[in-house]
Amino acid sequence: MDLELQTALDEFSVIAVWSAITLYVLAFVAFAYDLSQRASLAPAKQRGTVLVGAATGAAPAPPAPEPAEPSLRVPASERSRRYWARLAIAFTGLGFVLHLAATITRGVAAERVPWANMYEFALIGTLLIIAVYLAAVRWFDLRFLGVFIAGMVVFFLGGSAMSFYVEVTPLMDPLKSIWLIIHVFVASLATALFAIAAGLSTMQLLRARRERLQAQGEGSVEQGRGYLRTLPNSDALETLAYRFAILGFIFWTFTLIAGAIWANESWGRYWGFDVKEVWTFVIWVLYAGYIHARATRGWRGTKSAWLSLTGFAAVLFNFTIVNLFFKGLHAYSGIS
Amino acid sequence: MSSSRSERDTLPARPSDHVDSVEGSVPESGLGWRGWLRWAWRQLTNMRTALLLLLMAVAAIPGSLFPQRQADPNGVVQYYDDNPELAPVLDNFQLFDVYGSAWFSAIYLLLFVSLIGCIIPRIKHHAKALRSPAPKTPARLQRMAAHSSHELQLVEGRTPDADIEQAITIAAAELRRRGYRTARYDDATTWSVSAERGHLRETGNLVFHSALVGVLVTVLFSSGLNYTGDRVIVAGTTFVNAESAYSSFAPGRFFDRDSLTPYAMTLDGFDVEYVEPGRPGAGQAGNFAAHLTIREPGSEETRAETVRVNAPITVDGDRIYLLGNGYAPMITIRNAQGDIVYQEPQPFLPQDSAMTSLGVVKVPDGLPEQVGLIGFLYPTQSTLETGASYSVFPDLINPRLTFNVFTGDLGIDDGTPRSVYQLDTESMTQITGGDTGVDSIELTPGDTADLPDGMGTVTFEDLTATEGADEPVKRFVSLQIQRDTGATWVLIFSILATAGLITGLLIPRRRLWVKATLINPVIGDRKVRIEYAGLARGEDPGLERAVTQFSEAHLSAVAEQLPSPLFKKGTP
Ligand code: HEM
C-alpha cells in the first residue's frame, strides 16, 4: 500500500481511538452517576419491591427486604427506566462504533488482522469486552456493571494508546499464519468473557458482604454503598458470573490448543513451557479450579468468587507484565 | 441453579465433597488395614480437586520466573553467572527444571491418580444410568426447584380415568418429542410420566476428563521415543541425516539411534525479503524460504521442497523446520608460500536485527602456529562516532568483514569437541585489534590482507567474481529436524477434550415430571390436579423456563386433543 495512504488511515484510526476513549469516559461518568442515584433513591420500580425508610433517611430504618431476584434475565421493557443508565449505554454504544471503526481502519492500513502487537491486542481485546458487554445487556440487566467495564476499558485502551502505540509495520514471519487470526481472536474473546465474569464476581463479593452484615442485623448497612441494595442478590450474581466464566473457559481451552498447534507449525514443538505458554496454562488451571470449587461444598459462594477474580488477575498479568517484562519466544509486543 | 437437596442421594459417583453429594465420614476405629486402605483410596479420589488444581497452577509459576533448562539453557548459564550464590540453591529445589521436577510431577500425578480414581466409578455408574429408565416420580413434586400446579374441573357424568390417562400420554409423547426419555408410573388415583434428558452432559464431562488422561499418557510415553536436532546448512552444501552430522542432537530416553533414515538434503538457495529503508519497520526480514533438494535412500529420484516459517516439511516421518538464517562468507587463508591452508564458507551467527554477525575461523595446520580468527561481518557497514563499526541494514549493501587474530593453542588437539562458533582464547595470544596496538584486519569482498608476522594472507572472497554468484557472500540456514510420535494423538485427545467440555458444560441435564391426581372429595366437584416439576442436575439456568413452557404447551395440547369439554379450567 502507498505509504501516504497507510499513514492517513492510521492517523484516522488513532483519532477514532481517542474519540472512543472520550466516549467511554463519559459512559463511565454516567454509569457512576447512575449508581450514586441508585444509592440515594428508593428504587420504586424495582419490580414491586418497596424499600421502607431509605429515601427519607429518617430514623434508624428497619432492615429493608432486599430485592432478591432469582435471575438477572430481565427483558428491556421491564427494566427500570433510569435516565443516566440509558445515557451511559448510549455513550458506550457510540464509543463502540468509533472503536470498531478504529480497529478496522488499523487493519486496512496494515493489510492484515489488527491484532499483531501490544497496542493492537489492547485495541481488539477492549473492543471485544465492550461488544460482549453490549450483547449481554440485551439479555441481562447488567447496567450496574457499566462502571466496572467502562472503567477497565478506559484504563487499558487509554494506557495502551499512550504507552504502547506503534506505527503499522509488516508482520514478522512467525506471525504470518492463519493461527494468528484464530488464536489471538479467540484469546481476546475469552478475555472479554472473563472480564464480565470478574465484574460480576466483584459485585457478588460486595453484595454478599452486605447480605452477611444484614443477616447480623447491623444497622450501618443502610448507609454507604447504598447502590448495593438495588443489585440482584449474590446467588444470582454468582450464577451469571459462572455462566460467563464457563464460556470464557471453553474459548480459553480453544486458545490453548490453537496456540499449541501454531507453536508446532512455527517452533517445531507444540508445547515447550515458554513463559507465555506457562501463563496460559496457569490461567486454564485456575479457571478449572474455579469450576471445581463451584461444585465443591463449602467453596461455592464467596470463595469461588475470589477464584474467579484470581483467574482474571492472571489473565491481566499475562497480558501486561508477561508481555512486557518476561523473556520468551512470544516477543510480539512490538515494544522495545 | 443447584439441584434440590432431596435428590442428593441419587447422585453417587460424585466426590464426597461435591455440592450435590452426601457428606462422607471418617472410618470408625477398628476397621483393620483393609478398611483404612479403602478409606485412604477414597480420600485420594475424593480429594478436593479444586485445591489440587490451584496447587498445580501455583506450582507452574516458578517456571516462568526462572530460566528453564529445557526451554532456555543459556538463560540458566547466565543465571549462574549473575547469581553464583543463589543459583545452586535454586537448582537444589529443581527450580531450573520445574516441569520435570519431583514436586511438580508429584502434584500432577496425584491429580491424575485422583482423576482416574474418580472417572472409573463415574463411567460405570453412567453406563448403568444410560440403560435404566427414568426414575420413579417423587411423591411430593412441590419440593422440586421448579414446580407448578393446575386444577381442572371434571365434567360430570363421565369416567375420568381414561381421559386423565390420555392427558398423561400426550405429555409423554410431547416430552419424547423434546428429546426426553420417559417412563410411566400410574396407580389408582395418580398418573404420571417421569422424563429425563441430557445424559450427554455427563458423557461430555467423562469424555473431557478421560481425554485429559489421554493427553498426559501420550505425552509421557511418546516423549521418550522422539528426537530433535539442529543443523546448519550453507547454500550449495548437503546434509546427510546422521547423528554425527547434527550440531545439536537431543534424543528421548528410548530413542533408537539406528532408526535415523539417512536422507540427504541440499540447500539450493535461500530467499529473504527486507523492508526497504524509509518505510516503517525498515530492515525487517521476512518471507524466508529455504529451497531444498531431498534424496531419500533407496531412490534415485530427488524432489524439491521449500521450507518456510510456519510451514515445515515432512521427510520420512521427520518434520523439518526453518529456524534461522545468516551469512557464510567464503574465507581463504594462505601461508607465506601462497598455499591454501584454509578455504571454507564459514557460517557467522547473527547478533542483531541488522545481521551484524559473529564468526570464528580456526586454522590448526599449515601456518607456523595454530591461528584463530574472531570475525565480525557487517552486511551494510557504517561507522559510529567512536570509530566502531556497526551494521545499519541486514542486506548485503556494503559488506565488510573485520578480524582479530589469535595465535597459540586452539585446544582441539586432545580431541575435546569444540563449537565451531566459539574460540577458546584462554591459551592464545591476541595479535591484532583490542589492546595489541595493531589494527584489526578489515576486508571488503575480494580483498586480501596480510596476517601479522608474515604468516600469510587472509582473503574475503567475492563470490560474484569467483563463482558468478548473485551475491558476494553465501547464505546459510539453520534447520530443526525432529520426530514427534505423539503429536497427532495429543491433538486427537485435545479435540475430544474440547468437544467433551462443550457438551459437558452447556447441555442441560434435567428431569421433568407431569403428574395428574384425581381428587374425589366426599362433597363437592371432582377435580384433577395436574402438576409439572423440574429438577436440574448441575448448572441449569433454563430450568424454570423449560418447565413453564412445557406446562403451557401441554395444557393447550390437552385442550386441543381431548374432546371438550372434558376438563374445564378451574382455579389454579
Ligand atoms: C486434571 C485435572 C482436572 C481438570 C483440568 C478438570 C477440569 C474440569 C472441568 C473444566 C470441569 C467442567 C467441565 C465439564 O463439566 O465437563 C470439570 C467438572 C468436573 N470434574 Fe474435573 N477436572 C480435573 C480433575 C478432576 C478430578 C480429579 C475429579 C474427581 C475427583 C473431577 C471431577 C469433576 C466433576 C464431578 C465435575 C462436574 C462438576 C459439576 O457437577 O459441576 N475432576 N472438571
Tab-separated table of N, CA, C and O in Angstrom, chain A residues 1 3 6 73 167-174 176-177 242-243 246 249-250 253 257 261-262 264-268 270 272-273 275 278-279 281-282 284-286 288-289 292-297 299-300 307 326-327, chain B residues 2 16-19 21-23 49-51 53-54 56-57 60-61 64-65 71-72 99 212 219 275 279-281 284 286-288 309-310 312 319 321 480 482 484 487 490-491 494 498 501-502 505-506 539 541 545:
chain	number	residue	atom	x	y	z
A	1	MET	N	0.839	-1.199	0.000
A	1	MET	CA	0.000	0.000	0.000
A	1	MET	C	0.871	1.244	0.000
A	1	MET	O	1.966	1.261	0.556
A	3	LEU	N	2.439	4.484	1.013
A	3	LEU	CA	2.804	4.851	2.379
A	3	LEU	C	1.946	5.994	2.915
A	3	LEU	O	1.552	6.006	4.079
A	6	GLN	N	-1.435	4.749	3.856
A	6	GLN	CA	-1.297	3.971	5.088
A	6	GLN	C	-1.239	4.900	6.298
A	6	GLN	O	-1.931	4.695	7.295
A	73	ARG	N	-32.077	-12.041	34.244
A	73	ARG	CA	-32.625	-12.006	32.902
A	73	ARG	C	-33.894	-11.175	32.906
A	73	ARG	O	-34.969	-11.655	33.230
A	167	GLU	N	3.681	2.415	15.095
A	167	GLU	CA	3.122	2.586	13.763
A	167	GLU	C	3.013	1.223	13.087
A	167	GLU	O	3.585	0.237	13.539
A	168	VAL	N	2.239	1.228	12.019
A	168	VAL	CA	1.995	-0.022	11.298
A	168	VAL	C	3.297	-0.545	10.697
A	168	VAL	O	4.009	0.192	10.015
A	169	THR	N	3.634	-1.771	11.010
A	169	THR	CA	4.799	-2.396	10.371
A	169	THR	C	4.353	-3.739	9.806
A	169	THR	O	3.366	-4.301	10.261
A	170	PRO	N	5.097	-4.236	8.827
A	170	PRO	CA	4.714	-5.537	8.283
A	170	PRO	C	4.869	-6.622	9.339
A	170	PRO	O	5.625	-6.465	10.299
A	171	LEU	N	4.176	-7.705	9.143
A	171	LEU	CA	4.232	-8.804	10.111
A	171	LEU	C	5.582	-9.496	10.074
A	171	LEU	O	6.199	-9.635	9.027
A	172	MET	N	5.993	-9.954	11.239
A	172	MET	CA	7.148	-10.845	11.271
A	172	MET	C	6.713	-12.215	10.757
A	172	MET	O	5.551	-12.590	10.901
A	173	ASP	N	7.664	-12.929	10.201
A	173	ASP	CA	7.299	-14.203	9.573
A	173	ASP	C	6.517	-15.168	10.465
A	173	ASP	O	5.540	-15.742	10.019
A	174	PRO	N	6.932	-15.360	11.714
A	174	PRO	CA	6.193	-16.343	12.522
A	174	PRO	C	4.727	-15.970	12.699
A	174	PRO	O	3.897	-16.823	12.945
A	176	LYS	N	2.858	-14.690	10.379
A	176	LYS	CA	2.064	-14.859	9.152
A	176	LYS	C	1.464	-16.239	9.158
A	176	LYS	O	2.037	-17.192	8.638
A	177	SER	N	0.323	-16.333	9.785
A	177	SER	CA	-0.273	-17.652	9.929
A	177	SER	C	-1.758	-17.492	10.164
A	177	SER	O	-2.202	-16.518	10.771
A	242	TYR	N	-20.696	-17.339	36.787
A	242	TYR	CA	-20.276	-18.690	36.408
A	242	TYR	C	-20.551	-18.949	34.932
A	242	TYR	O	-19.724	-19.505	34.219
A	243	ARG	N	-21.713	-18.507	34.466
A	243	ARG	CA	-22.039	-18.779	33.071
A	243	ARG	C	-21.080	-18.068	32.129
A	243	ARG	O	-20.675	-18.623	31.107
A	246	ILE	N	-17.666	-20.001	32.338
A	246	ILE	CA	-17.521	-21.273	31.610
A	246	ILE	C	-17.432	-21.034	30.103
A	246	ILE	O	-16.685	-21.722	29.418
A	249	PHE	N	-14.027	-20.083	29.629
A	249	PHE	CA	-13.155	-21.252	29.792
A	249	PHE	C	-13.130	-22.094	28.524
A	249	PHE	O	-12.065	-22.573	28.120
A	250	ILE	N	-14.275	-22.254	27.872
A	250	ILE	CA	-14.306	-23.025	26.627
A	250	ILE	C	-13.422	-22.345	25.582
A	250	ILE	O	-12.597	-22.990	24.924
A	253	THR	N	-9.774	-22.774	26.474
A	253	THR	CA	-9.295	-24.114	26.130
A	253	THR	C	-8.930	-24.151	24.649
A	253	THR	O	-7.885	-24.682	24.259
A	257	ILE	N	-5.247	-24.796	22.785
A	257	ILE	CA	-4.998	-25.806	21.766
A	257	ILE	C	-4.529	-25.150	20.462
A	257	ILE	O	-3.563	-25.607	19.837
A	261	ILE	N	-1.053	-25.775	18.434
A	261	ILE	CA	-0.945	-26.149	17.015
A	261	ILE	C	-0.033	-25.159	16.284
A	261	ILE	O	0.841	-25.541	15.505
A	262	TRP	N	-0.227	-23.897	16.596
A	262	TRP	CA	0.601	-22.861	15.957
A	262	TRP	C	2.071	-23.036	16.351
A	262	TRP	O	2.974	-22.967	15.503
A	264	ASN	N	3.502	-25.648	17.083
A	264	ASN	CA	4.040	-26.821	16.399
A	264	ASN	C	4.400	-26.492	14.951
A	264	ASN	O	5.356	-27.038	14.406
A	265	GLU	N	3.656	-25.591	14.338
A	265	GLU	CA	3.968	-25.180	12.970
A	265	GLU	C	5.189	-24.265	12.939
A	265	GLU	O	5.982	-24.300	12.021
A	266	SER	N	5.259	-23.437	13.976
A	266	SER	CA	6.197	-22.335	13.914
A	266	SER	C	7.530	-22.668	14.595
A	266	SER	O	8.593	-22.361	14.070
A	267	TRP	N	7.458	-23.280	15.728
A	267	TRP	CA	8.660	-23.517	16.521
A	267	TRP	C	9.058	-24.972	16.571
A	267	TRP	O	10.035	-25.334	17.228
A	268	GLY	N	8.271	-25.831	15.983
A	268	GLY	CA	8.672	-27.228	15.935
A	268	GLY	C	8.398	-27.995	17.204
A	268	GLY	O	8.990	-29.042	17.444
A	270	TYR	N	4.834	-28.534	20.089
A	270	TYR	CA	3.533	-27.975	20.412
A	270	TYR	C	3.494	-27.429	21.826
A	270	TYR	O	2.614	-26.663	22.185
A	272	GLY	N	6.288	-26.135	25.027
A	272	GLY	CA	7.667	-26.040	25.481
A	272	GLY	C	7.821	-25.254	26.765
A	272	GLY	O	8.925	-24.883	27.133
A	273	PHE	N	6.720	-24.984	27.440
A	273	PHE	CA	6.789	-24.207	28.678
A	273	PHE	C	7.533	-22.900	28.488
A	273	PHE	O	8.329	-22.490	29.320
A	275	VAL	N	7.352	-18.898	28.630
A	275	VAL	CA	6.633	-18.178	29.692
A	275	VAL	C	5.164	-17.925	29.364
A	275	VAL	O	4.282	-18.045	30.217
A	278	VAL	N	3.287	-21.030	29.783
A	278	VAL	CA	3.099	-21.317	31.201
A	278	VAL	C	1.900	-20.549	31.734
A	278	VAL	O	1.022	-21.108	32.394
A	279	TRP	N	1.846	-19.266	31.405
A	279	TRP	CA	0.767	-18.451	31.977
A	279	TRP	C	-0.591	-18.805	31.387
A	279	TRP	O	-1.605	-18.756	32.075
A	281	PHE	N	-1.421	-21.730	30.550
A	281	PHE	CA	-1.746	-22.952	31.272
A	281	PHE	C	-2.207	-22.632	32.697
A	281	PHE	O	-3.212	-23.172	33.168
A	282	VAL	N	-1.490	-21.731	33.359
A	282	VAL	CA	-1.856	-21.369	34.737
A	282	VAL	C	-3.285	-20.826	34.774
A	282	VAL	O	-4.096	-21.212	35.624
A	284	TRP	N	-5.654	-21.411	32.664
A	284	TRP	CA	-6.581	-22.509	32.374
A	284	TRP	C	-6.835	-23.337	33.633
A	284	TRP	O	-7.975	-23.638	33.983
A	285	VAL	N	-5.762	-23.653	34.337
A	285	VAL	CA	-5.908	-24.473	35.535
A	285	VAL	C	-6.643	-23.701	36.636
A	285	VAL	O	-7.454	-24.262	37.367
A	286	LEU	N	-6.368	-22.395	36.737
A	286	LEU	CA	-7.073	-21.606	37.752
A	286	LEU	C	-8.574	-21.636	37.516
A	286	LEU	O	-9.363	-21.826	38.452
A	288	ALA	N	-10.207	-23.910	35.838
A	288	ALA	CA	-10.680	-25.271	36.121
A	288	ALA	C	-10.887	-25.419	37.618
A	288	ALA	O	-11.877	-26.006	38.073
A	289	GLY	N	-9.953	-24.849	38.396
A	289	GLY	CA	-10.097	-24.868	39.852
A	289	GLY	C	-11.361	-24.145	40.280
A	289	GLY	O	-12.095	-24.611	41.156
A	292	HIS	N	-14.348	-26.315	39.584
A	292	HIS	CA	-14.444	-27.362	40.600
A	292	HIS	C	-14.893	-26.795	41.950
A	292	HIS	O	-15.657	-27.428	42.666
A	293	ALA	N	-14.376	-25.609	42.261
A	293	ALA	CA	-14.756	-25.013	43.542
A	293	ALA	C	-16.256	-24.775	43.592
A	293	ALA	O	-16.899	-24.977	44.621
A	294	ARG	N	-16.808	-24.380	42.457
A	294	ARG	CA	-18.243	-24.151	42.393
A	294	ARG	C	-19.025	-25.434	42.651
A	294	ARG	O	-20.184	-25.393	43.041
A	295	ALA	N	-18.373	-26.571	42.370
A	295	ALA	CA	-19.064	-27.840	42.558
A	295	ALA	C	-18.699	-28.478	43.891
A	295	ALA	O	-19.050	-29.609	44.155
A	296	THR	N	-17.948	-27.732	44.711
A	296	THR	CA	-17.473	-28.318	45.964
A	296	THR	C	-18.179	-27.680	47.146
A	296	THR	O	-18.246	-26.450	47.231
A	297	ARG	N	-18.651	-28.511	48.026
A	297	ARG	CA	-19.349	-27.983	49.179
A	297	ARG	C	-18.405	-27.114	50.001
A	297	ARG	O	-17.250	-27.455	50.193
A	299	TRP	N	-17.231	-24.364	49.127
A	299	TRP	CA	-16.423	-23.475	48.284
A	299	TRP	C	-17.287	-22.603	47.403
A	299	TRP	O	-16.827	-21.642	46.828
A	300	ARG	N	-18.523	-22.983	47.275
A	300	ARG	CA	-19.425	-22.175	46.472
A	300	ARG	C	-19.593	-20.839	47.175
A	300	ARG	O	-19.435	-20.725	48.371
A	307	LEU	N	-11.772	-16.955	43.523
A	307	LEU	CA	-11.032	-17.703	42.497
A	307	LEU	C	-11.264	-17.120	41.113
A	307	LEU	O	-10.331	-17.039	40.301
A	326	PHE	N	8.724	-10.322	30.666
A	326	PHE	CA	9.267	-11.667	30.708
A	326	PHE	C	9.926	-11.986	29.379
A	326	PHE	O	9.462	-11.583	28.328
A	327	LYS	N	11.007	-12.733	29.474
A	327	LYS	CA	11.752	-13.045	28.257
A	327	LYS	C	11.269	-14.396	27.744
A	327	LYS	O	11.244	-15.373	28.450
B	2	SER	N	-28.730	-24.786	41.602
B	2	SER	CA	-28.308	-26.061	42.159
B	2	SER	C	-29.531	-26.955	42.363
B	2	SER	O	-30.658	-26.501	42.456
B	16	SER	N	-17.043	-36.879	47.458
B	16	SER	CA	-17.883	-36.743	48.642
B	16	SER	C	-18.102	-35.284	49.025
B	16	SER	O	-19.025	-34.964	49.748
B	17	ASP	N	-17.235	-34.401	48.520
B	17	ASP	CA	-17.440	-33.000	48.874
B	17	ASP	C	-18.171	-32.256	47.768
B	17	ASP	O	-18.217	-31.030	47.757
B	18	HIS	N	-18.732	-33.001	46.811
B	18	HIS	CA	-19.499	-32.343	45.763
B	18	HIS	C	-20.744	-31.719	46.372
B	18	HIS	O	-21.347	-32.287	47.272
B	19	VAL	N	-21.145	-30.553	45.867
B	19	VAL	CA	-22.292	-29.871	46.455
B	19	VAL	C	-23.538	-30.739	46.446
B	19	VAL	O	-24.423	-30.554	47.261
B	21	SER	N	-23.658	-34.033	46.867
B	21	SER	CA	-23.498	-35.373	47.433
B	21	SER	C	-23.719	-35.389	48.936
B	21	SER	O	-23.797	-34.353	49.591
B	22	VAL	N	-23.806	-36.578	49.484
B	22	VAL	CA	-24.000	-36.739	50.924
B	22	VAL	C	-22.648	-36.604	51.604
B	22	VAL	O	-21.636	-37.047	51.077
B	23	GLU	N	-22.661	-36.039	52.776
B	23	GLU	CA	-21.404	-35.843	53.458
B	23	GLU	C	-20.766	-37.181	53.858
B	23	GLU	O	-21.444	-38.085	54.313
B	49	THR	N	-10.456	-31.539	44.594
B	49	THR	CA	-9.844	-31.338	43.283
B	49	THR	C	-9.504	-29.875	43.058
B	49	THR	O	-8.462	-29.544	42.520
B	50	ALA	N	-10.407	-29.018	43.511
B	50	ALA	CA	-10.169	-27.595	43.319
B	50	ALA	C	-8.842	-27.190	43.950
B	50	ALA	O	-8.034	-26.487	43.339
B	51	LEU	N	-8.591	-27.701	45.161
B	51	LEU	CA	-7.349	-27.343	45.848
B	51	LEU	C	-6.131	-27.847	45.092
B	51	LEU	O	-5.147	-27.133	44.923
B	53	LEU	N	-5.918	-28.474	41.943
B	53	LEU	CA	-5.754	-27.690	40.719
B	53	LEU	C	-5.078	-26.366	41.023
B	53	LEU	O	-4.159	-25.943	40.320
B	54	LEU	N	-5.506	-25.729	42.113
B	54	LEU	CA	-4.876	-24.460	42.481
B	54	LEU	C	-3.405	-24.662	42.790
B	54	LEU	O	-2.545	-23.866	42.392
B	56	MET	N	-1.502	-26.880	41.553
B	56	MET	CA	-0.759	-27.083	40.309
B	56	MET	C	-0.536	-25.742	39.597
B	56	MET	O	0.535	-25.489	39.055
B	57	ALA	N	-1.542	-24.877	39.632
B	57	ALA	CA	-1.387	-23.564	38.996
B	57	ALA	C	-0.247	-22.799	39.652
B	57	ALA	O	0.619	-22.235	38.982
B	60	ALA	N	3.204	-24.130	38.839
B	60	ALA	CA	3.701	-23.912	37.478
B	60	ALA	C	4.362	-22.546	37.332
B	60	ALA	O	5.164	-22.336	36.416
B	61	ILE	N	4.040	-21.632	38.240
B	61	ILE	CA	4.509	-20.255	38.063
B	61	ILE	C	6.042	-20.085	38.117
B	61	ILE	O	6.597	-19.391	37.277
B	64	SER	N	8.095	-19.785	35.080
B	64	SER	CA	8.128	-18.601	34.229
B	64	SER	C	8.997	-17.509	34.842
B	64	SER	O	9.309	-16.523	34.203
B	65	LEU	N	9.393	-17.711	36.091
B	65	LEU	CA	10.223	-16.692	36.756
B	65	LEU	C	11.707	-16.978	36.591
B	65	LEU	O	12.523	-16.072	36.493
B	71	ALA	N	13.774	-25.051	28.018
B	71	ALA	CA	13.384	-24.022	27.059
B	71	ALA	C	14.514	-23.029	26.794
B	71	ALA	O	14.618	-22.476	25.715
B	72	ASP	N	15.364	-22.802	27.770
B	72	ASP	CA	16.318	-21.703	27.676
B	72	ASP	C	17.605	-22.057	28.420
B	72	ASP	O	17.932	-21.466	29.444
B	99	TYR	N	9.279	-28.281	35.368
B	99	TYR	CA	8.246	-29.180	34.831
B	99	TYR	C	8.669	-30.635	34.794
B	99	TYR	O	7.872	-31.510	34.486
B	212	LEU	N	-8.243	-35.868	28.988
B	212	LEU	CA	-7.097	-35.261	29.680
B	212	LEU	C	-6.101	-36.346	30.079
B	212	LEU	O	-4.886	-36.175	29.936
B	219	VAL	N	1.718	-37.941	26.180
B	219	VAL	CA	2.921	-37.119	26.322
B	219	VAL	C	4.001	-37.892	27.071
B	219	VAL	O	5.162	-37.952	26.644
B	275	VAL	N	12.264	-5.145	4.446
B	275	VAL	CA	11.500	-3.910	4.274
B	275	VAL	C	12.491	-2.809	3.939
B	275	VAL	O	13.512	-2.630	4.612
B	279	ARG	N	10.757	2.990	5.082
B	279	ARG	CA	9.390	2.558	5.424
B	279	ARG	C	9.364	2.123	6.877
B	279	ARG	O	10.395	1.737	7.426
B	280	PRO	N	8.168	2.185	7.485
B	280	PRO	CA	8.103	1.690	8.859
B	280	PRO	C	8.544	0.228	8.923
B	280	PRO	O	8.201	-0.549	8.035
B	281	GLY	N	9.295	-0.103	9.939
B	281	GLY	CA	9.791	-1.470	10.054
B	281	GLY	C	10.953	-1.732	9.127
B	281	GLY	O	11.234	-2.885	8.784
B	284	GLN	N	13.290	-4.972	8.462
B	284	GLN	CA	12.696	-6.212	8.965
B	284	GLN	C	12.707	-7.255	7.858
B	284	GLN	O	12.367	-6.996	6.726
B	286	GLY	N	11.684	-10.911	6.116
B	286	GLY	CA	10.507	-11.765	6.068
B	286	GLY	C	10.456	-12.593	4.810
B	286	GLY	O	11.363	-12.525	3.960
B	287	ASN	N	9.380	-13.352	4.688
B	287	ASN	CA	9.190	-14.269	3.556
B	287	ASN	C	10.401	-15.163	3.325
B	287	ASN	O	10.824	-15.383	2.190
B	288	PHE	N	10.924	-15.672	4.417
B	288	PHE	CA	12.054	-16.589	4.319
B	288	PHE	C	11.630	-17.850	3.577
B	288	PHE	O	10.544	-18.373	3.817
B	309	VAL	N	8.931	-20.446	7.322
B	309	VAL	CA	8.481	-20.304	8.703
B	309	VAL	C	6.983	-20.631	8.731
B	309	VAL	O	6.255	-20.252	7.817
B	310	ASN	N	6.535	-21.336	9.725
B	310	ASN	CA	5.140	-21.780	9.830
B	310	ASN	C	4.752	-22.838	8.825
B	310	ASN	O	3.592	-23.211	8.741
B	312	PRO	N	6.568	-26.190	7.937
B	312	PRO	CA	7.609	-27.208	7.904
B	312	PRO	C	7.299	-28.253	6.821
B	312	PRO	O	6.168	-28.331	6.347
B	319	ARG	N	9.878	-34.072	10.781
B	319	ARG	CA	9.433	-32.731	10.396
B	319	ARG	C	10.650	-31.815	10.374
B	319	ARG	O	11.499	-31.869	11.264
B	321	TYR	N	12.006	-27.923	10.094
B	321	TYR	CA	11.604	-26.535	10.320
B	321	TYR	C	12.736	-25.597	9.970
B	321	TYR	O	13.907	-25.916	10.186
B	480	GLN	N	15.737	-27.207	12.010
B	480	GLN	CA	15.485	-28.122	13.124
B	480	GLN	C	14.801	-29.344	12.542
B	480	GLN	O	13.830	-29.218	11.792
B	482	GLN	N	13.068	-33.019	13.454
B	482	GLN	CA	12.583	-33.732	14.628
B	482	GLN	C	11.541	-34.775	14.301
B	482	GLN	O	10.866	-34.720	13.288
B	484	ASP	N	8.252	-36.500	16.125
B	484	ASP	CA	7.340	-36.428	17.265
B	484	ASP	C	6.239	-37.450	17.052
B	484	ASP	O	5.344	-37.257	16.247
B	487	ALA	N	2.414	-36.347	18.736
B	487	ALA	CA	1.686	-35.099	18.486
B	487	ALA	C	0.276	-35.337	17.956
B	487	ALA	O	-0.673	-34.699	18.404
B	490	VAL	N	-1.965	-36.440	20.690
B	490	VAL	CA	-2.257	-35.336	21.605
B	490	VAL	C	-3.331	-34.441	21.000
B	490	VAL	O	-4.271	-34.012	21.676
B	491	LEU	N	-3.215	-34.217	19.699
B	491	LEU	CA	-4.205	-33.367	19.034
B	491	LEU	C	-5.589	-34.017	19.092
B	491	LEU	O	-6.582	-33.357	19.400
B	494	SER	N	-6.978	-33.717	22.452
B	494	SER	CA	-7.350	-32.332	22.765
B	494	SER	C	-8.689	-31.984	22.132
B	494	SER	O	-9.512	-31.290	22.739
B	498	THR	N	-12.071	-30.901	24.089
B	498	THR	CA	-12.850	-29.692	23.826
B	498	THR	C	-14.308	-30.039	23.558
B	498	THR	O	-15.223	-29.397	24.091
B	501	LEU	N	-15.898	-30.979	26.715
B	501	LEU	CA	-16.066	-29.808	27.579
B	501	LEU	C	-17.315	-29.030	27.180
B	501	LEU	O	-18.120	-28.637	28.028
B	502	ILE	N	-17.461	-28.827	25.871
B	502	ILE	CA	-18.606	-28.033	25.407
B	502	ILE	C	-19.913	-28.745	25.773
B	502	ILE	O	-20.816	-28.140	26.357
B	505	LEU	N	-20.463	-28.813	29.611
B	505	LEU	CA	-20.788	-27.563	30.295
B	505	LEU	C	-22.101	-26.961	29.824
B	505	LEU	O	-22.794	-26.298	30.581
B	506	LEU	N	-22.431	-27.182	28.563
B	506	LEU	CA	-23.544	-26.409	28.020
B	506	LEU	C	-24.851	-27.183	27.886
B	506	LEU	O	-25.912	-26.588	27.796
B	539	GLU	N	-25.514	-27.142	36.838
B	539	GLU	CA	-25.981	-25.805	36.487
B	539	GLU	C	-27.022	-25.882	35.389
B	539	GLU	O	-26.815	-26.515	34.369
B	541	PRO	N	-29.551	-22.904	34.136
B	541	PRO	CA	-30.277	-21.645	34.302
B	541	PRO	C	-31.625	-21.654	33.588
B	541	PRO	O	-32.495	-20.846	33.894
B	545	ARG	N	-37.769	-21.859	32.983
B	545	ARG	CA	-38.388	-21.518	31.716
B	545	ARG	C	-38.870	-22.795	31.024
B	545	ARG	O	-39.958	-22.843	30.459
